[in-house]
Amino acid sequence: MAGFQTIFEIQQKMTVNNRRTVGQQVSKSGQMRIAQYLTSVPWVFTITPHNYLYYPQVRDVIQSIDNLDRQLPEAIIFNSNNLNWFTKMQGTATAATLATTPTANTQVLTLSSNGTYKSGDFIEVGGYVYKVTEDSTGTTVYIHRPLIGSPTSGSTVLMGNAVSFNVVAERCPTYTLNPMKDGAFVQWDGDFVFREDITN
């Protein structure tokens, strides 16, 4: 494990943004008009990195970050002891496939599943991660954003700690080395911001 995954593992704080793009306008009479724009609603993670890492022990991590920079994606998983609380299933399902081929941009999936889903559970379809928006017995599942890509009937649906987020660093902070005996502590100049890499 190195690079961005390590930054997630040893974070001090994580902010998650998966909100829709919504516009609001208030008229002169005080009435509010609301419009939602159809977008892919990418996942955005803002990570406050752990300061005072011991540089001689994390040189490989920093080099991995430099290699990826703000150009190359990395798959982030939340299945370690530090992070599994984030995507851990609350429903009983452990395996599922798409029972039908979904229509483009749908937010309703028909699954062939061996269990239930709870609101807030994570599923992955066609390489993209979605949150379940309502409790489900396992056949009809509502997701938080329009379906991305063109998955077909029979496609595997991953869930819980098996999902992975393919992200690119939108902001990659630089670091300062604060000398100490036989090394230095790493101090980052800001937060990392990771945005989901959507290629479809």
PDB file of C-alpha atoms in Angstrom:
ATOM      1  CA  MET A   1       0.000   0.000   0.000  1.00  0.00           C
ATOM      2  CA  ALA A   2       1.377   3.371  -1.001  1.00  0.00           C
ATOM      3  CA  GLY A   3       0.374   6.672  -2.512  1.00  0.00           C
ATOM      4  CA  PHE A   4      -3.143   8.029  -2.214  1.00  0.00           C
ATOM      5  CA  GLN A   5      -4.450   4.919  -0.451  1.00  0.00           C
ATOM      6  CA  THR A   6      -1.995   5.565   2.377  1.00  0.00           C
ATOM      7  CA  ILE A   7      -3.179   9.170   2.669  1.00  0.00           C
ATOM      8  CA  PHE A   8      -6.722   7.849   3.143  1.00  0.00           C
ATOM      9  CA  GLU A   9      -5.527   5.285   5.703  1.00  0.00           C
ATOM     10  CA  ILE A  10      -3.674   7.746   7.936  1.00  0.00           C
ATOM     11  CA  GLN A  11      -5.923  10.770   7.503  1.00  0.00           C
ATOM     12  CA  GLN A  12      -6.827  13.172  10.257  1.00  0.00           C
ATOM     13  CA  LYS A  13     -10.187  14.042   8.694  1.00  0.00           C
ATOM     14  CA  MET A  14     -12.264  13.198   5.604  1.00  0.00           C
ATOM     15  CA  THR A  15     -14.992  15.288   3.992  1.00  0.00           C
ATOM     16  CA  VAL A  16     -17.275  13.520   1.501  1.00  0.00           C
ATOM     17  CA  ASN A  17     -19.260  15.336  -1.183  1.00  0.00           C
ATOM     18  CA  ASN A  18     -21.718  13.394  -3.352  1.00  0.00           C
ATOM     19  CA  ARG A  19     -24.390  16.066  -3.668  1.00  0.00           C
ATOM     20  CA  ARG A  20     -26.349  16.767  -6.832  1.00  0.00           C
ATOM     21  CA  THR A  21     -25.941  20.019  -8.767  1.00  0.00           C
ATOM     22  CA  VAL A  22     -28.959  22.093  -7.792  1.00  0.00           C
ATOM     23  CA  GLY A  23     -29.712  25.702  -8.665  1.00  0.00           C
ATOM     24  CA  GLN A  24     -31.953  27.938  -6.569  1.00  0.00           C
ATOM     25  CA  GLN A  25     -33.403  31.324  -7.438  1.00  0.00           C
ATOM     26  CA  VAL A  26     -35.572  33.570  -5.290  1.00  0.00           C
ATOM     27  CA  SER A  27     -38.011  35.821  -7.158  1.00  0.00           C
ATOM     28  CA  LYS A  28     -38.818  39.400  -6.172  1.00  0.00           C
ATOM     29  CA  SER A  29     -42.012  38.106  -4.560  1.00  0.00           C
ATOM     30  CA  GLY A  30     -39.965  35.767  -2.365  1.00  0.00           C
ATOM     31  CA  GLN A  31     -40.844  32.506  -4.121  1.00  0.00           C
ATOM     32  CA  MET A  32     -38.048  30.017  -4.575  1.00  0.00           C
ATOM     33  CA  ARG A  33     -37.464  28.172  -7.836  1.00  0.00           C
ATOM     34  CA  ILE A  34     -35.329  25.044  -7.763  1.00  0.00           C
ATOM     35  CA  ALA A  35     -33.771  23.182 -10.692  1.00  0.00           C
ATOM     36  CA  GLN A  36     -31.625  20.064 -10.650  1.00  0.00           C
ATOM     37  CA  TYR A  37     -29.034  19.636 -13.382  1.00  0.00           C
ATOM     38  CA  LEU A  38     -28.443  16.141 -14.693  1.00  0.00           C
ATOM     39  CA  THR A  39     -24.785  15.363 -14.009  1.00  0.00           C
ATOM     40  CA  SER A  40     -22.797  12.280 -13.067  1.00  0.00           C
ATOM     41  CA  VAL A  41     -22.582  13.558  -9.447  1.00  0.00           C
ATOM     42  CA  PRO A  42     -18.923  12.592  -8.956  1.00  0.00           C
ATOM     43  CA  TRP A  43     -17.615  11.576  -5.544  1.00  0.00           C
ATOM     44  CA  VAL A  44     -15.263  14.188  -4.072  1.00  0.00           C
ATOM     45  CA  PHE A  45     -13.137  13.402  -1.008  1.00  0.00           C
ATOM     46  CA  THR A  46     -11.237  16.114   0.855  1.00  0.00           C
ATOM     47  CA  ILE A  47      -8.584  14.519   3.042  1.00  0.00           C
ATOM     48  CA  THR A  48      -6.697  16.331   5.780  1.00  0.00           C
ATOM     49  CA  PRO A  49      -3.398  14.434   5.798  1.00  0.00           C
ATOM     50  CA  HIS A  50      -1.549  13.397   8.910  1.00  0.00           C
ATOM     51  CA  ASN A  51       1.240  15.848   9.703  1.00  0.00           C
ATOM     52  CA  TYR A  52       4.454  14.786  11.363  1.00  0.00           C
ATOM     53  CA  LEU A  53       4.997  11.610   9.390  1.00  0.00           C
ATOM     54  CA  TYR A  54       8.604  10.536   9.748  1.00  0.00           C
ATOM     55  CA  TYR A  55      10.137  11.226   6.339  1.00  0.00           C
ATOM     56  CA  PRO A  56      12.604   8.301   6.234  1.00  0.00           C
ATOM     57  CA  GLN A  57       9.633   5.929   6.733  1.00  0.00           C
ATOM     58  CA  VAL A  58       7.311   7.522   4.162  1.00  0.00           C
ATOM     59  CA  ARG A  59       9.639   8.407   1.301  1.00  0.00           C
ATOM     60  CA  ASP A  60       8.083   5.647  -0.814  1.00  0.00           C
ATOM     61  CA  VAL A  61       4.577   7.000  -0.121  1.00  0.00           C
ATOM     62  CA  ILE A  62       5.611  10.512  -1.153  1.00  0.00           C
ATOM     63  CA  GLN A  63       7.245   9.163  -4.295  1.00  0.00           C
ATOM     64  CA  SER A  64       4.078   7.253  -5.184  1.00  0.00           C
ATOM     65  CA  ILE A  65       2.080  10.460  -4.720  1.00  0.00           C
ATOM     66  CA  ASP A  66       4.550  12.327  -6.929  1.00  0.00           C
ATOM     67  CA  ASN A  67       4.254   9.611  -9.578  1.00  0.00           C
ATOM     68  CA  LEU A  68       0.454   9.893  -9.648  1.00  0.00           C
ATOM     69  CA  ASP A  69       0.412  13.670  -9.139  1.00  0.00           C
ATOM     70  CA  ARG A  70      -2.768  15.282 -10.485  1.00  0.00           C
ATOM     71  CA  GLN A  71      -2.685  13.195 -13.639  1.00  0.00           C
ATOM     72  CA  LEU A  72      -3.148   9.492 -12.935  1.00  0.00           C
ATOM     73  CA  PRO A  73      -6.053   7.776 -11.132  1.00  0.00           C
ATOM     74  CA  GLU A  74      -5.852   5.343  -8.234  1.00  0.00           C
ATOM     75  CA  ALA A  75      -8.524   2.964  -6.943  1.00  0.00           C
ATOM     76  CA  ILE A  76      -9.310   3.675  -3.279  1.00  0.00           C
ATOM     77  CA  ILE A  77     -10.801   0.908  -1.141  1.00  0.00           C
ATOM     78  CA  PHE A  78     -12.268   1.171   2.328  1.00  0.00           C
ATOM     79  CA  ASN A  79     -11.781  -2.405   3.546  1.00  0.00           C
ATOM     80  CA  SER A  80      -8.968  -1.932   6.076  1.00  0.00           C
ATOM     81  CA  ASN A  81      -9.409  -1.861   9.853  1.00  0.00           C
ATOM     82  CA  ASN A  82      -8.995   1.930   9.709  1.00  0.00           C
ATOM     83  CA  LEU A  83     -11.638   2.543   7.052  1.00  0.00           C
ATOM     84  CA  ASN A  84     -14.095  -0.369   6.780  1.00  0.00           C
ATOM     85  CA  TRP A  85     -16.719   1.497   8.835  1.00  0.00           C
ATOM     86  CA  PHE A  86     -17.336   3.811   5.857  1.00  0.00           C
ATOM     87  CA  THR A  87     -18.617   1.265   3.309  1.00  0.00           C
ATOM     88  CA  LYS A  88     -19.536  -1.695   5.524  1.00  0.00           C
ATOM     89  CA  MET A  89     -22.892  -3.229   4.522  1.00  0.00           C
ATOM     90  CA  GLN A  90     -25.837  -2.770   6.867  1.00  0.00           C
ATOM     91  CA  GLY A  91     -28.169  -4.880   4.757  1.00  0.00           C
ATOM     92  CA  THR A  92     -27.845  -8.671   4.539  1.00  0.00           C
ATOM     93  CA  ALA A  93     -26.924  -8.984   0.839  1.00  0.00           C
ATOM     94  CA  THR A  94     -23.537 -10.507  -0.002  1.00  0.00           C
ATOM     95  CA  ALA A  95     -23.928 -11.199  -3.742  1.00  0.00           C
ATOM     96  CA  ALA A  96     -25.941  -9.697  -6.601  1.00  0.00           C
ATOM     97  CA  THR A  97     -26.155  -9.259 -10.362  1.00  0.00           C
ATOM     98  CA  LEU A  98     -28.239  -7.005 -12.576  1.00  0.00           C
ATOM     99  CA  ALA A  99     -31.474  -8.897 -13.332  1.00  0.00           C
ATOM    100  CA  THR A 100     -32.230  -6.690 -16.352  1.00  0.00           C
ATOM    101  CA  THR A 101     -30.315  -4.263 -18.553  1.00  0.00           C
ATOM    102  CA  PRO A 102     -30.927  -0.812 -17.047  1.00  0.00           C
ATOM    103  CA  THR A 103     -32.057   2.141 -19.140  1.00  0.00           C
ATOM    104  CA  ALA A 104     -29.621   5.014 -19.617  1.00  0.00           C
ATOM    105  CA  ASN A 105     -29.356   7.450 -16.694  1.00  0.00           C
ATOM    106  CA  THR A 106     -31.769   5.445 -14.546  1.00  0.00           C
ATOM    107  CA  GLN A 107     -31.705   5.693 -10.767  1.00  0.00           C
ATOM    108  CA  VAL A 108     -33.603   2.430 -10.268  1.00  0.00           C
ATOM    109  CA  LEU A 109     -31.895  -0.965 -10.597  1.00  0.00           C
ATOM    110  CA  THR A 110     -33.495  -4.397 -10.733  1.00  0.00           C
ATOM    111  CA  LEU A 111     -31.217  -6.921  -9.057  1.00  0.00           C
ATOM    112  CA  SER A 112     -30.992 -10.631  -8.555  1.00  0.00           C
ATOM    113  CA  SER A 113     -29.730 -10.589  -4.977  1.00  0.00           C
ATOM    114  CA  ASN A 114     -29.352 -12.892  -1.981  1.00  0.00           C
ATOM    115  CA  GLY A 115     -30.323 -10.356   0.673  1.00  0.00           C
ATOM    116  CA  THR A 116     -31.517  -6.897   1.657  1.00  0.00           C
ATOM    117  CA  TYR A 117     -30.084  -3.386   1.340  1.00  0.00           C
ATOM    118  CA  LYS A 118     -30.296  -0.531   3.814  1.00  0.00           C
ATOM    119  CA  SER A 119     -30.438   3.144   2.957  1.00  0.00           C
ATOM    120  CA  GLY A 120     -26.836   4.350   2.777  1.00  0.00           C
ATOM    121  CA  ASP A 121     -25.353   1.007   1.672  1.00  0.00           C
ATOM    122  CA  PHE A 122     -22.734   1.195  -1.085  1.00  0.00           C
ATOM    123  CA  ILE A 123     -22.935  -0.792  -4.328  1.00  0.00           C
ATOM    124  CA  GLU A 124     -20.699  -0.767  -7.396  1.00  0.00           C
ATOM    125  CA  VAL A 125     -22.021  -1.309 -10.921  1.00  0.00           C
ATOM    126  CA  GLY A 126     -19.830  -1.127 -14.026  1.00  0.00           C
ATOM    127  CA  GLY A 127     -16.898   0.336 -12.093  1.00  0.00           C
ATOM    128  CA  TYR A 128     -18.841   3.172 -10.432  1.00  0.00           C
ATOM    129  CA  VAL A 129     -20.030   3.401  -6.827  1.00  0.00           C
ATOM    130  CA  TYR A 130     -23.562   4.362  -5.795  1.00  0.00           C
ATOM    131  CA  LYS A 131     -25.376   4.779  -2.484  1.00  0.00           C
ATOM    132  CA  VAL A 132     -28.675   3.049  -1.907  1.00  0.00           C
ATOM    133  CA  THR A 133     -31.288   5.706  -1.112  1.00  0.00           C
ATOM    134  CA  GLU A 134     -34.055   3.535   0.383  1.00  0.00           C
ATOM    135  CA  ASP A 135     -34.270   0.265   2.269  1.00  0.00           C
ATOM    136  CA  SER A 136     -34.812  -2.583  -0.202  1.00  0.00           C
ATOM    137  CA  THR A 137     -35.752  -6.252   0.009  1.00  0.00           C
ATOM    138  CA  GLY A 138     -33.108  -6.845  -2.664  1.00  0.00           C
ATOM    139  CA  THR A 139     -34.977  -6.762  -5.970  1.00  0.00           C
ATOM    140  CA  THR A 140     -35.576  -3.065  -6.673  1.00  0.00           C
ATOM    141  CA  VAL A 141     -32.782  -0.749  -5.543  1.00  0.00           C
ATOM    142  CA  TYR A 142     -32.813   3.048  -5.795  1.00  0.00           C
ATOM    143  CA  ILE A 143     -29.446   4.789  -6.224  1.00  0.00           C
ATOM    144  CA  HIS A 144     -28.326   8.338  -5.442  1.00  0.00           C
ATOM    145  CA  ARG A 145     -27.272   9.389  -8.949  1.00  0.00           C
ATOM    146  CA  PRO A 146     -27.941   8.495 -12.593  1.00  0.00           C
ATOM    147  CA  LEU A 147     -26.355   5.236 -13.725  1.00  0.00           C
ATOM    148  CA  ILE A 148     -23.058   5.776 -15.544  1.00  0.00           C
ATOM    149  CA  GLY A 149     -22.072   3.725 -18.577  1.00  0.00           C
ATOM    150  CA  SER A 150     -23.994   0.846 -20.121  1.00  0.00           C
ATOM    151  CA  PRO A 151     -23.906  -2.207 -17.815  1.00  0.00           C
ATOM    152  CA  THR A 152     -25.965  -5.153 -19.034  1.00  0.00           C
ATOM    153  CA  SER A 153     -28.110  -7.864 -17.509  1.00  0.00           C
ATOM    154  CA  GLY A 154     -25.983 -10.357 -15.577  1.00  0.00           C
ATOM    155  CA  SER A 155     -23.295  -7.793 -14.652  1.00  0.00           C
ATOM    156  CA  THR A 156     -21.872  -8.347 -11.173  1.00  0.00           C
ATOM    157  CA  VAL A 157     -22.863  -5.875  -8.476  1.00  0.00           C
ATOM    158  CA  LEU A 158     -20.207  -5.356  -5.806  1.00  0.00           C
ATOM    159  CA  MET A 159     -21.190  -4.089  -2.385  1.00  0.00           C
ATOM    160  CA  GLY A 160     -19.952  -2.924   0.988  1.00  0.00           C
ATOM    161  CA  ASN A 161     -16.223  -3.218   1.554  1.00  0.00           C
ATOM    162  CA  ALA A 162     -15.724  -4.709  -1.940  1.00  0.00           C
ATOM    163  CA  VAL A 163     -16.422  -1.392  -3.711  1.00  0.00           C
ATOM    164  CA  SER A 164     -13.604   0.861  -4.912  1.00  0.00           C
ATOM    165  CA  PHE A 165     -13.544   4.522  -5.894  1.00  0.00           C
ATOM    166  CA  ASN A 166     -11.404   5.432  -8.893  1.00  0.00           C
ATOM    167  CA  VAL A 167     -10.135   8.938  -8.112  1.00  0.00           C
ATOM    168  CA  VAL A 168      -7.736  11.564  -9.410  1.00  0.00           C
ATOM    169  CA  ALA A 169      -6.109  14.182  -7.196  1.00  0.00           C
ATOM    170  CA  GLU A 170      -7.737  17.507  -7.954  1.00  0.00           C
ATOM    171  CA  ARG A 171      -5.478  19.147  -5.390  1.00  0.00           C
ATOM    172  CA  CYS A 172      -2.183  17.617  -4.314  1.00  0.00           C
ATOM    173  CA  PRO A 173      -0.434  19.676  -1.598  1.00  0.00           C
ATOM    174  CA  THR A 174       3.282  20.175  -1.326  1.00  0.00           C
ATOM    175  CA  TYR A 175       5.135  19.435   1.892  1.00  0.00           C
ATOM    176  CA  THR A 176       7.745  20.933   4.171  1.00  0.00           C
ATOM    177  CA  LEU A 177      10.383  18.859   5.940  1.00  0.00           C
ATOM    178  CA  ASN A 178      10.966  19.895   9.557  1.00  0.00           C
ATOM    179  CA  PRO A 179      14.397  18.547  10.561  1.00  0.00           C
ATOM    180  CA  MET A 180      14.906  16.378  13.607  1.00  0.00           C
ATOM    181  CA  LYS A 181      17.552  13.892  14.637  1.00  0.00           C
ATOM    182  CA  ASP A 182      18.342  11.481  11.774  1.00  0.00           C
ATOM    183  CA  GLY A 183      15.445  12.692   9.627  1.00  0.00           C
ATOM    184  CA  ALA A 184      12.541  15.104   9.388  1.00  0.00           C
ATOM    185  CA  PHE A 185       8.816  15.327   9.950  1.00  0.00           C
ATOM    186  CA  VAL A 186       6.562  15.918   6.944  1.00  0.00           C
ATOM    187  CA  GLN A 187       4.207  18.884   7.151  1.00  0.00           C
ATOM    188  CA  TRP A 188       1.667  19.258   4.324  1.00  0.00           C
ATOM    189  CA  ASP A 189       0.671  22.734   3.137  1.00  0.00           C
ATOM    190  CA  GLY A 190      -3.011  21.874   2.707  1.00  0.00           C
ATOM    191  CA  ASP A 191      -5.607  19.192   2.115  1.00  0.00           C
ATOM    192  CA  PHE A 192      -5.743  16.600  -0.643  1.00  0.00           C
ATOM    193  CA  VAL A 193      -8.865  16.772  -2.819  1.00  0.00           C
ATOM    194  CA  PHE A 194      -9.758  13.644  -4.784  1.00  0.00           C
ATOM    195  CA  ARG A 195     -12.452  13.639  -7.478  1.00  0.00           C
ATOM    196  CA  GLU A 196     -13.933  10.525  -9.021  1.00  0.00           C
ATOM    197  CA  ASP A 197     -12.430   9.727 -12.426  1.00  0.00           C
ATOM    198  CA  ILE A 198     -15.446   9.278 -14.716  1.00  0.00           C
ATOM    199  CA  THR A 199     -14.474   8.114 -18.189  1.00  0.00           C
ATOM    200  CA  ASN A 200     -17.871   7.133 -19.692  1.00  0.00           C
TER     201      ASN A 200
END
